[in-house]
mmCIF file of C-alpha atoms in Angstrom:
data_model
loop_
_atom_site.group_PDB
_atom_site.id
_atom_site.type_symbol
_atom_site.label_atom_id
_atom_site.label_comp_id
_atom_site.label_asym_id
_atom_site.label_seq_id
_atom_site.Cartn_x
_atom_site.Cartn_y
_atom_site.Cartn_z
ATOM 1 C CA MET A 1 171.964 228.593 -25.259
ATOM 2 C CA ALA A 2 170.701 225.409 -23.635
ATOM 3 C CA ALA A 3 167.300 224.138 -24.671
ATOM 4 C CA LYS A 4 164.517 224.918 -22.233
ATOM 5 C CA SER A 5 163.243 222.094 -20.074
ATOM 6 C CA PRO A 6 159.602 220.946 -20.332
ATOM 7 C CA GLN A 7 158.951 222.515 -16.930
ATOM 8 C CA GLN A 8 160.336 225.859 -18.106
ATOM 9 C CA LEU A 9 158.181 225.716 -21.240
ATOM 10 C CA TYR A 10 155.155 224.762 -19.135
ATOM 11 C CA ASP A 11 155.672 227.667 -16.743
ATOM 12 C CA GLU A 12 156.176 230.113 -19.629
ATOM 13 C CA ARG A 13 152.979 229.003 -21.343
ATOM 14 C CA VAL A 14 150.947 229.260 -18.165
ATOM 15 C CA LYS A 15 152.315 232.716 -17.373
ATOM 16 C CA ARG A 16 151.804 233.922 -20.951
ATOM 17 C CA THR A 17 148.162 232.846 -20.906
ATOM 18 C CA LEU A 18 147.390 234.220 -17.453
ATOM 19 C CA ASP A 19 149.083 237.530 -18.277
ATOM 20 C CA ALA A 20 146.935 237.912 -21.389
ATOM 21 C CA ALA A 21 143.764 236.990 -19.510
ATOM 22 C CA ALA A 22 144.554 239.568 -16.817
ATOM 23 C CA LEU A 23 145.174 242.320 -19.437
ATOM 24 C CA ARG A 24 148.856 242.363 -18.626
ATOM 25 C CA VAL A 25 151.364 242.446 -21.482
ATOM 26 C CA PRO A 26 152.847 238.940 -21.912
ATOM 27 C CA ASP A 27 156.062 238.122 -23.750
ATOM 28 C CA ARG A 28 153.937 237.446 -26.829
ATOM 29 C CA VAL A 29 150.389 236.741 -27.946
ATOM 30 C CA PRO A 30 149.278 233.269 -26.783
ATOM 31 C CA VAL A 31 147.766 230.985 -29.423
ATOM 32 C CA PHE A 32 145.545 227.972 -28.889
ATOM 33 C CA GLY A 33 141.918 227.009 -29.222
ATOM 34 C CA PRO A 34 139.338 224.229 -29.109
ATOM 35 C CA TYR A 35 140.377 222.325 -32.212
ATOM 36 C CA GLN A 36 137.428 220.001 -31.853
ATOM 37 C CA LYS A 37 137.464 217.241 -34.491
ATOM 38 C CA TYR A 38 140.496 218.558 -36.334
ATOM 39 C CA PRO A 39 143.272 216.556 -34.587
ATOM 40 C CA TYR A 40 141.755 213.256 -35.711
ATOM 41 C CA GLY A 41 141.476 214.164 -39.372
ATOM 42 C CA PHE A 42 145.039 215.502 -39.221
ATOM 43 C CA ALA A 43 146.197 212.176 -37.792
ATOM 44 C CA GLY A 44 144.291 210.170 -40.400
ATOM 45 C CA VAL A 45 141.680 208.591 -38.146
ATOM 46 C CA THR A 46 137.914 208.926 -38.283
ATOM 47 C CA PHE A 47 135.986 210.563 -35.503
ATOM 48 C CA ARG A 48 134.256 207.248 -34.854
ATOM 49 C CA GLN A 49 137.638 205.645 -34.218
ATOM 50 C CA ALA A 50 138.532 208.465 -31.832
ATOM 51 C CA MET A 51 135.274 208.041 -29.907
ATOM 52 C CA GLU A 52 135.603 204.255 -29.678
ATOM 53 C CA ASP A 53 139.359 203.759 -29.193
ATOM 54 C CA TYR A 54 140.734 205.934 -26.401
ATOM 55 C CA ALA A 55 144.369 205.063 -27.116
ATOM 56 C CA CYS A 56 143.824 206.009 -30.757
ATOM 57 C CA ALA A 57 142.375 209.372 -29.696
ATOM 58 C CA ARG A 58 145.355 210.065 -27.425
ATOM 59 C CA ALA A 59 147.834 209.180 -30.161
ATOM 60 C CA ALA A 60 146.074 211.464 -32.645
ATOM 61 C CA CYS A 61 146.123 214.375 -30.213
ATOM 62 C CA HIS A 62 149.810 213.830 -29.502
ATOM 63 C CA LYS A 63 150.527 213.973 -33.226
ATOM 64 C CA PHE A 64 148.578 217.222 -33.459
ATOM 65 C CA LEU A 65 150.311 218.722 -30.426
ATOM 66 C CA ASP A 66 153.816 217.758 -31.500
ATOM 67 C CA TYR A 67 153.369 219.270 -34.950
ATOM 68 C CA PHE A 68 151.442 222.471 -34.232
ATOM 69 C CA GLN A 69 152.790 223.297 -30.741
ATOM 70 C CA PRO A 70 149.957 225.508 -29.420
ATOM 71 C CA ASP A 71 150.474 227.209 -26.083
ATOM 72 C CA LEU A 72 147.719 225.227 -24.384
ATOM 73 C CA ASP A 73 146.057 221.965 -25.394
ATOM 74 C CA PHE A 74 142.598 220.425 -25.187
ATOM 75 C CA GLY A 75 143.529 216.890 -26.135
ATOM 76 C CA PRO A 76 140.899 214.181 -26.709
ATOM 77 C CA VAL A 77 138.200 215.605 -24.441
ATOM 78 C CA PHE A 78 135.912 216.391 -27.392
ATOM 79 C CA ALA A 79 135.952 212.755 -28.532
ATOM 80 C CA TYR A 80 133.176 211.633 -26.214
ATOM 81 C CA PRO A 81 132.975 207.952 -25.167
ATOM 82 C CA SER A 82 130.522 206.437 -27.638
ATOM 83 C CA LYS A 83 130.329 203.121 -25.793
ATOM 84 C CA ALA A 84 129.147 204.829 -22.595
ATOM 85 C CA MET A 85 126.645 206.875 -24.600
ATOM 86 C CA GLU A 86 125.362 203.667 -26.172
ATOM 87 C CA ILE A 87 125.096 201.826 -22.853
ATOM 88 C CA LEU A 88 123.184 204.697 -21.250
ATOM 89 C CA GLY A 89 120.965 205.264 -24.275
ATOM 90 C CA TRP A 90 121.763 208.983 -24.590
ATOM 91 C CA LYS A 91 118.880 210.324 -26.690
ATOM 92 C CA ALA A 92 119.977 213.938 -27.107
ATOM 93 C CA PHE A 93 122.868 213.172 -29.461
ATOM 94 C CA LYS A 94 123.496 211.656 -32.842
ATOM 95 C CA TRP A 95 127.071 210.462 -33.284
ATOM 96 C CA PRO A 96 129.171 208.376 -35.679
ATOM 97 C CA GLY A 97 127.679 204.928 -35.919
ATOM 98 C CA HIS A 98 124.492 206.144 -34.234
ATOM 99 C CA GLY A 99 122.699 208.183 -36.844
ATOM 100 C CA LEU A 100 125.786 209.759 -38.435
ATOM 101 C CA GLY A 101 128.600 208.693 -40.719
ATOM 102 C CA ASP A 102 131.933 207.558 -39.346
ATOM 103 C CA ASP A 103 133.671 210.919 -39.744
ATOM 104 C CA ASN A 104 130.900 213.319 -38.750
ATOM 105 C CA MET A 105 130.954 215.467 -35.645
ATOM 106 C CA TYR A 106 128.242 214.517 -33.174
ATOM 107 C CA GLN A 107 125.079 216.583 -33.256
ATOM 108 C CA TYR A 108 122.757 217.679 -30.489
ATOM 109 C CA VAL A 109 119.081 216.810 -30.917
ATOM 110 C CA ASP A 110 116.981 219.652 -29.550
ATOM 111 C CA GLY A 111 113.942 218.509 -27.599
ATOM 112 C CA GLU A 112 111.457 219.344 -24.871
ATOM 113 C CA TYR A 113 112.588 217.415 -21.804
ATOM 114 C CA MET A 114 110.741 219.563 -19.275
ATOM 115 C CA LYS A 115 107.110 220.476 -19.895
ATOM 116 C CA ALA A 116 105.811 223.969 -19.243
ATOM 117 C CA GLU A 117 103.676 222.719 -16.363
ATOM 118 C CA GLU A 118 106.782 221.214 -14.712
ATOM 119 C CA TYR A 119 108.567 224.496 -14.000
ATOM 120 C CA ASP A 120 107.385 224.403 -10.392
ATOM 121 C CA ASP A 121 108.729 220.870 -9.904
ATOM 122 C CA PHE A 122 112.147 221.895 -11.189
ATOM 123 C CA ILE A 123 112.223 225.091 -9.121
ATOM 124 C CA TYR A 124 111.153 223.278 -5.936
ATOM 125 C CA ASP A 125 113.714 220.457 -6.157
ATOM 126 C CA PRO A 126 115.940 220.491 -9.251
ATOM 127 C CA SER A 127 117.961 217.409 -8.290
ATOM 128 C CA ASP A 128 114.828 215.350 -7.760
ATOM 129 C CA PHE A 129 113.358 216.545 -11.051
ATOM 130 C CA MET A 130 116.558 215.735 -12.916
ATOM 131 C CA MET A 131 116.710 212.265 -11.374
ATOM 132 C CA ARG A 132 113.093 211.136 -11.642
ATOM 133 C CA VAL A 133 111.836 213.021 -14.705
ATOM 134 C CA TRP A 134 114.650 214.380 -16.859
ATOM 135 C CA ALA A 135 117.018 211.397 -16.712
ATOM 136 C CA PRO A 136 114.401 208.813 -17.813
ATOM 137 C CA ARG A 137 113.515 211.077 -20.747
ATOM 138 C CA GLN A 138 117.112 211.706 -21.827
ATOM 139 C CA PHE A 139 118.555 208.194 -21.278
ATOM 140 C CA SER A 140 116.702 205.061 -22.366
ATOM 141 C CA ALA A 141 118.778 203.054 -19.877
ATOM 142 C CA LEU A 142 117.519 205.177 -16.970
ATOM 143 C CA GLU A 143 113.787 204.795 -17.497
ATOM 144 C CA GLY A 144 113.644 202.844 -14.234
ATOM 145 C CA TYR A 145 114.694 205.978 -12.340
ATOM 146 C CA SER A 146 111.118 207.175 -12.659
ATOM 147 C CA LYS A 147 110.447 204.724 -9.787
ATOM 148 C CA PHE A 148 112.647 206.661 -7.379
ATOM 149 C CA VAL A 149 110.924 208.086 -4.343
ATOM 150 C CA PRO A 150 112.115 211.679 -3.760
ATOM 151 C CA TRP A 151 114.977 211.622 -1.288
ATOM 152 C CA ARG A 152 113.419 214.452 0.688
ATOM 153 C CA ARG A 153 110.837 211.882 1.845
ATOM 154 C CA PHE A 154 113.421 209.662 3.532
ATOM 155 C CA MET A 155 113.551 211.443 6.872
ATOM 156 C CA TRP A 156 112.402 209.544 9.958
ATOM 157 C CA SER A 157 110.375 206.548 8.798
ATOM 158 C CA GLY A 158 110.983 207.397 5.162
ATOM 159 C CA TRP A 159 113.600 204.645 4.968
ATOM 160 C CA MET A 160 110.658 202.295 4.596
ATOM 161 C CA ASN A 161 110.308 203.564 1.022
ATOM 162 C CA PHE A 162 113.337 201.555 -0.119
ATOM 163 C CA GLY A 163 111.037 198.973 -1.642
ATOM 164 C CA PHE A 164 111.048 200.899 -4.906
ATOM 165 C CA PHE A 165 114.472 199.412 -5.646
ATOM 166 C CA ASP A 166 112.873 195.976 -5.936
ATOM 167 C CA THR A 167 111.427 196.408 -9.419
ATOM 168 C CA ALA A 168 112.604 194.971 -12.723
ATOM 169 C CA GLU A 169 112.844 198.463 -14.246
ATOM 170 C CA MET A 170 114.990 199.788 -11.401
ATOM 171 C CA ARG A 171 117.279 196.769 -11.396
ATOM 172 C CA LYS A 172 117.885 197.132 -15.120
ATOM 173 C CA SER A 173 118.570 200.852 -14.855
ATOM 174 C CA MET A 174 120.934 200.387 -11.930
ATOM 175 C CA GLU A 175 122.869 197.664 -13.757
ATOM 176 C CA LEU A 176 123.193 199.811 -16.877
ATOM 177 C CA SER A 177 124.189 202.805 -14.744
ATOM 178 C CA ILE A 178 127.066 200.795 -13.290
ATOM 179 C CA GLN A 179 128.155 199.613 -16.739
ATOM 180 C CA GLY A 180 127.979 203.165 -18.072
ATOM 181 C CA GLY A 181 129.899 204.410 -15.055
ATOM 182 C CA GLU A 182 132.641 201.842 -15.573
ATOM 183 C CA GLU A 183 133.036 202.929 -19.197
ATOM 184 C CA MET A 184 133.032 206.602 -18.243
ATOM 185 C CA ASN A 185 135.794 205.905 -15.714
ATOM 186 C CA ARG A 186 137.862 204.210 -18.421
ATOM 187 C CA TRP A 187 137.396 207.297 -20.601
ATOM 188 C CA TRP A 188 138.291 209.718 -17.812
ATOM 189 C CA GLY A 189 141.309 207.549 -16.980
ATOM 190 C CA SER A 190 142.442 207.935 -20.583
ATOM 191 C CA GLN A 191 141.963 211.705 -20.339
ATOM 192 C CA ALA A 192 144.015 211.899 -17.141
ATOM 193 C CA GLN A 193 146.752 209.810 -18.745
ATOM 194 C CA TYR A 194 146.927 212.274 -21.634
ATOM 195 C CA TRP A 195 147.015 215.272 -19.289
ATOM 196 C CA ASP A 196 150.011 213.799 -17.469
ATOM 197 C CA GLU A 197 151.734 213.052 -20.775
ATOM 198 C CA ILE A 198 151.382 216.560 -22.175
ATOM 199 C CA LYS A 199 152.485 218.152 -18.919
ATOM 200 C CA ALA A 200 155.645 216.056 -19.158
ATOM 201 C CA LYS A 201 156.148 217.609 -22.605
ATOM 202 C CA GLY A 202 155.667 221.130 -21.232
ATOM 203 C CA PHE A 203 152.082 221.836 -22.305
ATOM 204 C CA PRO A 204 149.369 223.066 -19.909
ATOM 205 C CA LEU A 205 145.756 222.009 -20.209
ATOM 206 C CA ALA A 206 143.494 224.623 -21.814
ATOM 207 C CA PHE A 207 140.486 223.913 -19.611
ATOM 208 C CA ALA A 208 139.700 223.202 -16.000
ATOM 209 C CA GLY A 209 135.913 223.396 -16.167
ATOM 210 C CA TRP A 210 132.901 223.583 -18.498
ATOM 211 C CA ASP A 211 129.734 225.590 -18.138
ATOM 212 C CA TRP A 212 126.659 226.953 -19.891
ATOM 213 C CA PRO A 213 124.794 230.218 -19.219
ATOM 214 C CA PRO A 214 121.725 229.840 -16.998
ATOM 215 C CA PHE A 215 119.395 230.551 -19.924
ATOM 216 C CA ASP A 216 121.075 227.846 -21.992
ATOM 217 C CA ILE A 217 121.066 225.359 -19.133
ATOM 218 C CA LEU A 218 117.298 225.599 -19.287
ATOM 219 C CA GLY A 219 116.994 226.033 -23.045
ATOM 220 C CA ASP A 220 119.455 223.378 -24.183
ATOM 221 C CA THR A 221 118.869 220.735 -21.548
ATOM 222 C CA MET A 222 115.340 221.184 -20.298
ATOM 223 C CA ARG A 223 112.827 223.138 -22.345
ATOM 224 C CA GLY A 224 114.209 223.070 -25.881
ATOM 225 C CA THR A 225 114.799 226.104 -28.077
ATOM 226 C CA PRO A 226 111.297 226.917 -29.373
ATOM 227 C CA GLN A 227 109.750 226.402 -25.956
ATOM 228 C CA ILE A 228 112.112 228.569 -23.919
ATOM 229 C CA LEU A 229 111.963 231.390 -26.465
ATOM 230 C CA ALA A 230 108.182 231.302 -26.185
ATOM 231 C CA ASP A 231 108.432 231.189 -22.380
ATOM 232 C CA MET A 232 109.922 234.692 -22.379
ATOM 233 C CA ARG A 233 106.476 235.904 -23.468
ATOM 234 C CA ARG A 234 104.101 233.250 -22.154
ATOM 235 C CA ARG A 235 105.434 232.605 -18.659
ATOM 236 C CA PRO A 236 108.174 235.166 -17.856
ATOM 237 C CA SER A 237 107.683 234.916 -14.102
ATOM 238 C CA LYS A 238 108.239 231.150 -14.049
ATOM 239 C CA LEU A 239 111.230 231.533 -16.333
ATOM 240 C CA HIS A 240 112.804 234.098 -14.014
ATOM 241 C CA ASP A 241 112.291 231.794 -11.023
ATOM 242 C CA ALA A 242 113.882 228.908 -12.913
ATOM 243 C CA LEU A 243 116.773 231.088 -14.054
ATOM 244 C CA LYS A 244 117.578 231.858 -10.423
ATOM 245 C CA VAL A 245 117.927 228.117 -9.814
ATOM 246 C CA ALA A 246 119.912 227.630 -13.022
ATOM 247 C CA THR A 247 122.309 230.374 -11.948
ATOM 248 C CA LYS A 248 123.167 228.391 -8.829
ATOM 249 C CA ILE A 249 123.761 225.347 -11.028
ATOM 250 C CA PHE A 250 125.957 227.458 -13.316
ATOM 251 C CA ILE A 251 128.105 228.542 -10.368
ATOM 252 C CA GLU A 252 128.394 224.978 -9.107
ATOM 253 C CA TYR A 253 129.385 223.686 -12.549
ATOM 254 C CA GLY A 254 132.111 226.250 -13.153
ATOM 255 C CA SER A 255 133.614 226.339 -9.663
ATOM 256 C CA GLY A 256 135.639 223.183 -10.231
ATOM 257 C CA ALA A 257 138.231 225.185 -12.164
ATOM 258 C CA ALA A 258 139.349 227.034 -9.031
ATOM 259 C CA GLY A 259 142.927 226.226 -8.099
ATOM 260 C CA ALA A 260 143.955 224.819 -11.496
ATOM 261 C CA PRO A 261 147.201 226.100 -13.070
ATOM 262 C CA VAL A 262 145.082 227.740 -15.782
ATOM 263 C CA PRO A 263 141.691 228.108 -14.048
ATOM 264 C CA PHE A 264 139.656 228.473 -17.236
ATOM 265 C CA THR A 265 136.001 227.504 -17.182
ATOM 266 C CA TRP A 266 134.762 227.555 -20.774
ATOM 267 C CA VAL A 267 131.204 228.857 -21.001
ATOM 268 C CA TRP A 268 129.495 227.843 -24.246
ATOM 269 C CA VAL A 269 126.978 230.529 -25.219
ATOM 270 C CA HIS A 270 124.218 229.359 -27.561
ATOM 271 C CA LYS A 271 120.982 231.369 -27.504
ATOM 272 C CA SER A 272 122.119 234.913 -26.823
ATOM 273 C CA THR A 273 122.251 236.401 -30.324
ATOM 274 C CA ARG A 274 119.766 238.681 -32.042
ATOM 275 C CA GLU A 275 118.547 235.706 -34.061
ATOM 276 C CA PHE A 276 117.071 234.281 -30.854
ATOM 277 C CA MET A 277 116.074 237.288 -28.777
ATOM 278 C CA SER A 278 115.727 241.050 -28.861
ATOM 279 C CA PRO A 279 118.104 243.371 -27.002
ATOM 280 C CA ALA A 280 115.395 243.947 -24.385
ATOM 281 C CA GLN A 281 114.975 240.204 -23.859
ATOM 282 C CA PHE A 282 118.736 239.708 -23.663
ATOM 283 C CA LYS A 283 118.937 242.459 -21.066
ATOM 284 C CA GLU A 284 116.113 240.931 -19.019
ATOM 285 C CA PHE A 285 116.478 237.153 -19.327
ATOM 286 C CA TYR A 286 120.036 236.385 -20.407
ATOM 287 C CA TRP A 287 122.696 238.801 -19.249
ATOM 288 C CA PRO A 288 121.706 239.445 -15.597
ATOM 289 C CA TYR A 289 121.895 235.760 -14.691
ATOM 290 C CA LEU A 290 125.030 235.091 -16.709
ATOM 291 C CA ARG A 291 126.685 238.146 -15.152
ATOM 292 C CA GLU A 292 125.734 237.032 -11.650
ATOM 293 C CA GLY A 293 127.278 233.643 -12.335
ATOM 294 C CA ILE A 294 130.422 235.136 -13.855
ATOM 295 C CA LEU A 295 130.949 237.377 -10.834
ATOM 296 C CA ALA A 296 130.531 234.423 -8.482
ATOM 297 C CA LEU A 297 133.095 232.374 -10.409
ATOM 298 C CA VAL A 298 135.551 235.272 -10.459
ATOM 299 C CA GLU A 299 135.160 235.584 -6.697
ATOM 300 C CA LYS A 300 136.196 231.902 -6.423
ATOM 301 C CA GLY A 301 139.357 232.483 -8.466
ATOM 302 C CA VAL A 302 137.997 231.065 -11.729
ATOM 303 C CA ILE A 303 138.623 232.739 -15.105
ATOM 304 C CA PRO A 304 135.435 232.365 -17.178
ATOM 305 C CA VAL A 305 136.063 232.078 -20.923
ATOM 306 C CA ILE A 306 132.793 233.206 -22.472
ATOM 307 C CA TYR A 307 132.550 231.547 -25.875
ATOM 308 C CA TRP A 308 130.178 233.970 -27.586
ATOM 309 C CA GLU A 309 129.046 232.061 -30.657
ATOM 310 C CA ALA A 310 127.963 233.782 -33.902
ATOM 311 C CA ASN A 311 127.780 237.595 -34.091
ATOM 312 C CA TRP A 312 127.246 239.372 -30.762
ATOM 313 C CA GLU A 313 128.049 242.963 -31.701
ATOM 314 C CA SER A 314 124.529 244.011 -30.712
ATOM 315 C CA ARG A 315 125.252 242.779 -27.162
ATOM 316 C CA MET A 316 128.495 244.675 -26.596
ATOM 317 C CA GLU A 317 126.747 247.640 -25.005
ATOM 318 C CA PHE A 318 125.406 245.356 -22.255
ATOM 319 C CA ILE A 319 128.259 242.990 -21.453
ATOM 320 C CA GLY A 320 131.080 245.277 -20.341
ATOM 321 C CA ASP A 321 129.959 245.595 -16.734
ATOM 322 C CA LEU A 322 132.534 243.230 -15.245
ATOM 323 C CA PRO A 323 135.680 243.518 -13.119
ATOM 324 C CA LYS A 324 138.748 244.380 -15.153
ATOM 325 C CA GLY A 325 141.104 241.610 -16.238
ATOM 326 C CA LYS A 326 139.115 238.689 -14.834
ATOM 327 C CA VAL A 327 137.227 237.315 -17.855
ATOM 328 C CA VAL A 328 138.001 236.216 -21.421
ATOM 329 C CA TYR A 329 135.563 236.879 -24.264
ATOM 330 C CA HIS A 330 135.892 234.724 -27.338
ATOM 331 C CA LEU A 331 135.266 236.512 -30.617
ATOM 332 C CA SER A 332 133.458 234.487 -33.243
ATOM 333 C CA THR A 333 132.274 236.487 -36.254
ATOM 334 C CA SER A 334 131.933 239.797 -34.426
ATOM 335 C CA ASP A 335 134.049 242.785 -35.458
ATOM 336 C CA PRO A 336 137.256 242.405 -33.435
ATOM 337 C CA GLN A 337 138.190 246.092 -33.631
ATOM 338 C CA LYS A 338 134.775 247.115 -32.345
ATOM 339 C CA ALA A 339 135.135 244.631 -29.511
ATOM 340 C CA LYS A 340 138.579 246.017 -28.689
ATOM 341 C CA SER A 341 137.309 249.584 -28.549
ATOM 342 C CA MET A 342 134.248 248.762 -26.446
ATOM 343 C CA LEU A 343 135.510 245.936 -24.232
ATOM 344 C CA GLY A 344 139.296 245.747 -24.518
ATOM 345 C CA ASP A 345 139.868 247.715 -21.311
ATOM 346 C CA THR A 346 137.759 245.231 -19.367
ATOM 347 C CA VAL A 347 138.120 241.707 -20.769
ATOM 348 C CA CYS A 348 140.737 239.731 -22.652
ATOM 349 C CA LEU A 349 139.638 239.017 -26.223
ATOM 350 C CA MET A 350 140.199 235.732 -28.055
ATOM 351 C CA GLY A 351 139.806 234.786 -31.728
ATOM 352 C CA ASN A 352 138.795 235.275 -34.525
ATOM 353 C CA VAL A 353 140.621 233.877 -37.565
ATOM 354 C CA PRO A 354 137.791 232.817 -39.929
ATOM 355 C CA ASN A 355 137.313 229.065 -40.198
ATOM 356 C CA ILE A 356 136.550 229.393 -43.894
ATOM 357 C CA MET A 357 139.955 231.047 -44.371
ATOM 358 C CA LEU A 358 141.690 228.261 -42.480
ATOM 359 C CA HIS A 359 139.828 225.737 -44.627
ATOM 360 C CA SER A 360 139.986 227.337 -48.079
ATOM 361 C CA GLY A 361 142.463 230.219 -47.951
ATOM 362 C CA THR A 362 146.224 230.334 -48.225
ATOM 363 C CA PRO A 363 148.947 230.685 -45.583
ATOM 364 C CA ASP A 364 149.504 234.246 -46.783
ATOM 365 C CA ASP A 365 145.790 235.001 -46.232
ATOM 366 C CA VAL A 366 146.059 233.654 -42.715
ATOM 367 C CA ARG A 367 149.250 235.543 -41.889
ATOM 368 C CA SER A 368 147.760 238.796 -43.193
ATOM 369 C CA TYR A 369 144.639 238.364 -41.055
ATOM 370 C CA CYS A 370 146.648 237.448 -37.962
ATOM 371 C CA LYS A 371 148.888 240.479 -38.440
ATOM 372 C CA LYS A 372 145.852 242.747 -38.487
ATOM 373 C CA LEU A 373 144.517 241.132 -35.309
ATOM 374 C CA ILE A 374 147.823 241.455 -33.501
ATOM 375 C CA ASP A 375 148.299 245.075 -34.600
ATOM 376 C CA THR A 376 144.823 246.125 -33.492
ATOM 377 C CA VAL A 377 143.180 243.756 -31.001
ATOM 378 C CA GLY A 378 146.511 242.596 -29.624
ATOM 379 C CA LYS A 379 147.852 246.067 -29.024
ATOM 380 C CA ASN A 380 149.001 246.463 -25.386
ATOM 381 C CA GLY A 381 148.131 242.862 -24.510
ATOM 382 C CA GLY A 382 144.831 241.285 -23.550
ATOM 383 C CA PHE A 383 144.538 239.099 -26.650
ATOM 384 C CA ILE A 384 144.686 235.355 -27.441
ATOM 385 C CA MET A 385 144.839 234.093 -31.021
ATOM 386 C CA ASP A 386 142.328 231.418 -32.021
ATOM 387 C CA SER A 387 140.038 230.350 -34.838
ATOM 388 C CA ALA A 388 136.611 231.965 -35.100
ATOM 389 C CA VAL A 389 134.707 228.891 -33.919
ATOM 390 C CA MET A 390 135.535 225.345 -32.880
ATOM 391 C CA LEU A 391 137.672 223.896 -35.631
ATOM 392 C CA ASP A 392 136.848 220.663 -37.428
ATOM 393 C CA GLU A 393 138.455 221.158 -40.836
ATOM 394 C CA ALA A 394 141.409 223.226 -42.059
ATOM 395 C CA LYS A 395 144.433 222.958 -44.297
ATOM 396 C CA PRO A 396 147.367 221.975 -42.072
ATOM 397 C CA GLU A 397 149.543 224.645 -43.663
ATOM 398 C CA ASN A 398 146.967 227.311 -42.784
ATOM 399 C CA LEU A 399 146.620 226.326 -39.144
ATOM 400 C CA LYS A 400 150.390 226.040 -38.926
ATOM 401 C CA ALA A 401 150.681 229.542 -40.400
ATOM 402 C CA MET A 402 148.303 230.941 -37.776
ATOM 403 C CA ILE A 403 150.230 229.419 -34.898
ATOM 404 C CA ASP A 404 153.755 230.016 -36.149
ATOM 405 C CA PHE A 405 153.117 233.565 -37.333
ATOM 406 C CA THR A 406 151.590 234.483 -33.976
ATOM 407 C CA LYS A 407 154.687 233.199 -32.215
ATOM 408 C CA GLU A 408 157.028 235.081 -34.557
ATOM 409 C CA TYR A 409 155.167 238.371 -35.019
ATOM 410 C CA GLY A 410 153.139 238.639 -31.829
ATOM 411 C CA VAL A 411 156.133 239.447 -29.595
ATOM 412 C CA TYR A 412 155.702 242.353 -27.191
ATOM 413 C CA ARG A 413 159.261 242.537 -25.852
#
């Protein structure tokens, strides 16, 4: 039998993934996942090198892809461009060489970037608030943007406000914005080069868009964790009004995946678990807005991949009210069999091989766990194999066992 061409392999992988997502029975269980920092350690380079040298990051991801052969690939997208972050003075992260060691994953620095009294400003004109207030707080290079006059004031004789550009602060911020933009374009050019290269090998891209639930858009980016959790009690009406705005932003963010070969928008869920809010609060403040956004994305032809972090078993009774075969739910540490029984007729399930097993277990441990997943969660389709959470460290033989065993055992026909 002649070897399959890269295009044939590409088409098979796309179809396999889309069949699973739609609750159809594919030829076998797909296997892939957001192997975040792992490809660089596997290739013998530090994460700092990957963030600073785009060619190095591409080469590392090719080495990972060629050896492990997942069905879909993320590539170097998680190795953010440190030079652009440095130029722009991004305050919300620590990263290798900027507060962290050379081989540490970057870390988000939680903070209050929108004050409680500024809810009305955000609700009235979110773009203006983000430009004139949020950006100068988040980026040291953009402090001059506080001089902007709101663009809504530029109608009729408003053009006479252009004098605000003629300040030292604005000039500096504009110059740094251009430098940061040039570096970002170099990074995105490197990403696009990699995407073309893996397609030529027969591998589809695992993502077409990124998103965050409306509650997390506000909590992660604007208010900070302690503040937004308190807002559910102290100012629920303002929070609801802001969540309506954030839902529109959510829909705009995720819509870019429409029309892609694999139209996955990955939705990173952070503050939904019982550790952050009660079931009643989840039902009031979190799920209705996320559901509204999910339904809007589905209507646009997007497949939302909801990356439920931590244990979300206590939420399963709320989150099944969705159209059948249109959404993927990622399992982290939740009971996969419980998820299958409660949600498996509605959404495709993904996960949840424990990261600790991939790091410290044996290939036999991994194969045994994957077999159980395939026999139960993978029964009748609607399942994608993946690690429990984003993978930074693992024994190569264990990750290889997960991928190869899934391909060998997870055959439906």
